Coordinates of C-alpha atoms in Angstrom, one line a residue:
Chain A
D1 CA -16.9 1.0 -0.8
T2 CA -14.3 -1.2 0.9
A3 CA -12.5 0.7 3.7
V4 CA -9.2 -1.3 3.4
S5 CA -8.7 -3.2 0.2
Q6 CA -5.9 -5.6 -0.6
T7 CA -4.9 -7.1 -3.9
P8 CA -4.5 -9.9 -4.8
K9 CA -6.7 -12.0 -2.6
Y10 CA -4.9 -15.2 -3.6
L11 CA -1.4 -15.6 -4.7
V12 CA 0.3 -18.9 -5.7
T13 CA 3.9 -18.8 -6.7
Q14 CA 7.1 -20.8 -6.8
M15 CA 10.0 -20.5 -4.4
G16 CA 12.5 -17.9 -5.4
N17 CA 10.1 -15.6 -7.1
D18 CA 9.4 -12.0 -6.2
K19 CA 5.8 -10.9 -5.5
S20 CA 3.9 -7.8 -4.3
I21 CA 0.7 -7.2 -2.4
K22 CA -1.0 -3.9 -2.6
C23 CA -3.1 -2.2 0.1
E24 CA -5.2 1.0 0.0
Q25 CA -7.5 2.6 2.6
N26 CA -10.1 5.2 2.0
L27 CA -10.7 6.1 5.7
G28 CA -8.4 9.0 5.8
H29 CA -6.3 7.3 8.4
D30 CA -2.7 8.3 9.1
T31 CA -1.3 4.8 10.1
M32 CA -1.1 1.6 8.1
Y33 CA 0.1 -1.9 9.0
W34 CA 1.0 -5.3 7.7
Y35 CA 0.3 -8.3 9.8
K36 CA 1.1 -12.0 9.0
Q37 CA -1.2 -14.8 10.0
D38 CA 0.4 -18.2 9.9
S39 CA -1.3 -21.6 9.4
K40 CA -2.1 -21.8 13.2
K41 CA -4.0 -18.5 12.9
F42 CA -1.3 -16.7 14.9
L43 CA -1.2 -12.9 14.0
K44 CA 2.0 -11.0 14.2
I45 CA 2.8 -7.4 13.2
M46 CA 5.4 -6.9 10.6
F47 CA 5.4 -3.2 9.8
S48 CA 3.6 0.0 10.5
Y49 CA 3.8 3.3 8.8
N50 CA 2.5 6.7 10.0
N51 CA 2.2 9.4 7.4
K52 CA 4.6 7.4 5.1
E53 CA 7.2 7.1 7.8
L54 CA 8.2 3.7 9.1
I55 CA 7.3 3.3 12.7
I56 CA 7.5 -0.4 13.5
N57 CA 9.7 -3.0 11.9
E58 CA 9.4 -6.3 13.7
T59 CA 12.6 -8.2 12.9
V60 CA 11.2 -9.2 9.5
P61 CA 13.8 -10.6 7.0
N62 CA 15.0 -7.9 4.7
R63 CA 13.5 -9.9 1.8
F64 CA 10.3 -8.1 2.9
S65 CA 10.2 -4.4 1.8
P66 CA 7.2 -2.2 2.5
K67 CA 6.6 0.9 0.6
S68 CA 4.2 3.7 1.3
P69 CA 3.9 6.1 -1.6
D70 CA 1.3 8.1 0.3
K71 CA -0.6 7.7 3.5
A72 CA -3.5 5.9 1.8
H73 CA -1.3 3.1 0.4
L74 CA 1.0 0.6 1.9
N75 CA 2.4 -2.1 -0.4
L76 CA 4.5 -5.1 0.5
H77 CA 7.1 -6.6 -1.8
I78 CA 8.7 -9.9 -1.1
N79 CA 11.9 -11.1 -2.7
S80 CA 13.2 -14.6 -3.1
L81 CA 10.1 -16.2 -1.7
E82 CA 10.5 -19.2 0.7
L83 CA 8.1 -22.0 1.7
G84 CA 7.8 -20.4 5.2
D85 CA 6.4 -17.2 3.7
S86 CA 3.2 -19.0 3.0
A87 CA 0.6 -17.3 5.1
V88 CA -2.3 -14.8 5.0
Y89 CA -1.1 -11.2 5.0
F90 CA -3.4 -8.6 6.4
C91 CA -3.2 -4.9 5.8
A92 CA -4.8 -2.6 8.4
S93 CA -5.2 1.0 9.2
S94 CA -5.9 3.2 12.2
Q95 CA -6.6 6.9 12.8
D96 CA -3.0 7.4 14.2
I97 CA -0.5 5.7 16.3
S98 CA -2.3 6.1 19.6
G99 CA -2.6 2.8 21.3
A100 CA -6.3 3.3 21.9
N101 CA -7.1 3.3 18.2
V102 CA -9.0 0.5 16.6
L103 CA -7.5 -1.2 13.6
T104 CA -9.6 -1.7 10.5
F105 CA -8.4 -4.8 8.6
G106 CA -8.5 -5.7 5.0
A107 CA -9.9 -9.1 3.9
G108 CA -6.4 -10.6 3.6
S109 CA -4.1 -11.9 0.9
R110 CA -3.4 -15.6 1.0
L111 CA 0.1 -16.4 -0.3
T112 CA 1.0 -19.9 -1.1
V113 CA 4.7 -20.7 -2.0
L114 CA 5.3 -24.0 -3.8
Chain B
A1 CA 6.9 -6.1 27.0
Q2 CA 3.2 -6.8 26.4
S3 CA 1.8 -10.3 25.8
V4 CA -1.6 -12.0 25.7
T5 CA -2.6 -15.5 26.7
Q6 CA -5.9 -17.0 25.6
L7 CA -6.7 -20.2 27.5
G8 CA -8.4 -22.8 25.3
S9 CA -7.8 -22.8 21.6
H10 CA -11.2 -24.4 21.0
V11 CA -14.4 -23.8 22.9
S12 CA -17.7 -25.5 22.1
V13 CA -21.0 -24.4 23.5
S14 CA -24.7 -25.2 22.8
E15 CA -26.9 -22.6 21.2
G16 CA -28.4 -20.5 23.9
A17 CA -25.7 -21.3 26.4
L18 CA -23.2 -18.8 28.0
V19 CA -20.1 -18.0 26.1
L20 CA -16.9 -17.4 28.1
L21 CA -13.6 -16.9 26.3
R22 CA -10.6 -16.3 28.5
C23 CA -7.9 -13.7 28.1
N24 CA -5.0 -12.8 30.4
Y25 CA -2.5 -10.1 29.6
S26 CA 0.9 -8.9 30.6
S27 CA 1.9 -5.2 30.3
S28 CA 4.3 -3.0 32.0
V29 CA 1.9 0.0 31.9
P30 CA -1.9 0.3 32.0
P31 CA -2.9 -1.4 28.8
Y32 CA -5.5 -0.9 26.1
L33 CA -7.3 -4.2 25.5
F34 CA -9.3 -5.4 22.5
W35 CA -11.4 -8.3 21.3
Y36 CA -11.5 -8.9 17.6
V37 CA -13.5 -11.6 15.7
Q38 CA -12.5 -13.3 12.5
Y39 CA -15.1 -15.1 10.4
P40 CA -13.9 -17.7 7.9
N41 CA -11.9 -16.2 5.0
Q42 CA -12.4 -12.6 6.3
G43 CA -10.3 -10.0 8.0
L44 CA -10.7 -9.1 11.7
Q45 CA -13.5 -7.0 13.1
L46 CA -13.6 -5.2 16.4
L47 CA -15.9 -6.6 19.0
L48 CA -15.1 -4.2 21.8
K49 CA -12.2 -2.3 23.5
Y50 CA -11.1 -1.2 26.9
T51 CA -9.2 2.1 27.1
S52 CA -9.3 3.0 30.8
A53 CA -12.8 4.2 31.1
A54 CA -15.5 1.8 32.5
T55 CA -14.1 -1.6 33.4
L56 CA -17.2 -3.4 32.0
V57 CA -17.2 -2.9 28.2
K58 CA -20.1 -3.7 26.0
G59 CA -19.5 -4.5 22.3
I60 CA -21.4 -5.6 19.2
N61 CA -23.6 -8.6 18.9
G62 CA -24.3 -8.8 22.7
F63 CA -20.7 -9.4 23.7
E64 CA -19.1 -7.8 26.7
A65 CA -15.8 -8.0 28.6
E66 CA -14.7 -7.0 32.0
F67 CA -11.2 -5.6 32.8
K68 CA -9.9 -6.9 36.0
K69 CA -6.6 -5.4 36.9
S70 CA -6.0 -7.6 40.0
E71 CA -6.4 -10.7 37.8
T72 CA -4.8 -9.2 34.7
S73 CA -7.8 -10.5 32.8
F74 CA -10.1 -9.4 30.1
H75 CA -12.5 -12.3 29.6
L76 CA -15.2 -12.1 26.9
T77 CA -18.7 -13.2 27.6
K78 CA -22.1 -13.5 25.9
P79 CA -25.2 -14.6 27.8
S80 CA -26.7 -16.7 25.0
A81 CA -24.8 -18.1 22.1
H82 CA -26.1 -18.0 18.6
M83 CA -25.0 -20.1 15.6
S84 CA -23.8 -17.0 13.9
D85 CA -21.2 -16.5 16.7
A86 CA -19.1 -19.4 15.4
A87 CA -15.8 -17.8 14.5
E88 CA -12.2 -17.2 15.7
Y89 CA -11.8 -14.7 18.5
F90 CA -8.6 -12.8 19.3
C91 CA -7.7 -10.9 22.4
A92 CA -5.1 -8.1 21.8
V93 CA -3.2 -5.6 23.9
S94 CA -1.4 -2.4 23.1
E95 CA 0.4 0.1 25.3
P96 CA 0.2 3.9 25.4
G97 CA 3.2 5.3 23.5
G98 CA 3.8 2.0 21.8
G99 CA 3.1 3.1 18.3
N100 CA -0.3 1.3 18.4
K101 CA 1.5 -2.0 18.2
L102 CA -1.2 -4.6 18.8
T103 CA 0.0 -7.9 20.2
F104 CA -2.5 -10.7 19.7
G105 CA -3.3 -13.9 21.6
T106 CA -3.2 -17.2 19.8
G107 CA -7.0 -17.1 19.2
T108 CA -9.9 -19.2 20.4
Q109 CA -12.1 -21.0 17.9
L110 CA -15.7 -20.9 19.1
K111 CA -18.0 -23.6 17.9
V112 CA -21.8 -23.4 18.5
E113 CA -23.8 -26.6 18.4
L114 CA -27.5 -27.1 18.1

């Protein structure tokens, strides 16, 4: 049973389209995250939610809208896709928002915008 | 603000040789420090973490790291490299009360040669 699962794994789309990536965790964790990994492998946090409440929003364009229907799910919707949005998006979860907690990552969703 | 610097984006060692991956951090408070490993086309997995207990931390697969406050370093070592250690390694820092926001270094690609 996969602890943090993301779908789809690969996404190829045209500029201007809208797309969503879904994430689910079965670890019973309270906190979930979205990270973006660019082509140089640099990882940067985008959002975090704790018990469905937005905790971190790291100056991400408002074309990106996260939604957490419950604490086991955190979805990412992206409007009006741009070339620069091409990246691997990782979902992760942790027990809570304590800085000592380990993040469990999903396998990633590779988004390619043409 | 917290930050991480990883010296050397690529490190190459021979199988059986010592592995040393460097990480220096900046934090305004005593930090939590982590090393994660990423194998090709996979998510990140925790190798080890420092959370203010013992300064020498042992992790999985024979890796260990030493927290040196005076040098603001958290270098990762392994006495004898194995071919299966070839991967991307990320050092990361978070701060107590920071909402578990992990800031990653730029990563070090480890290559292991016969």
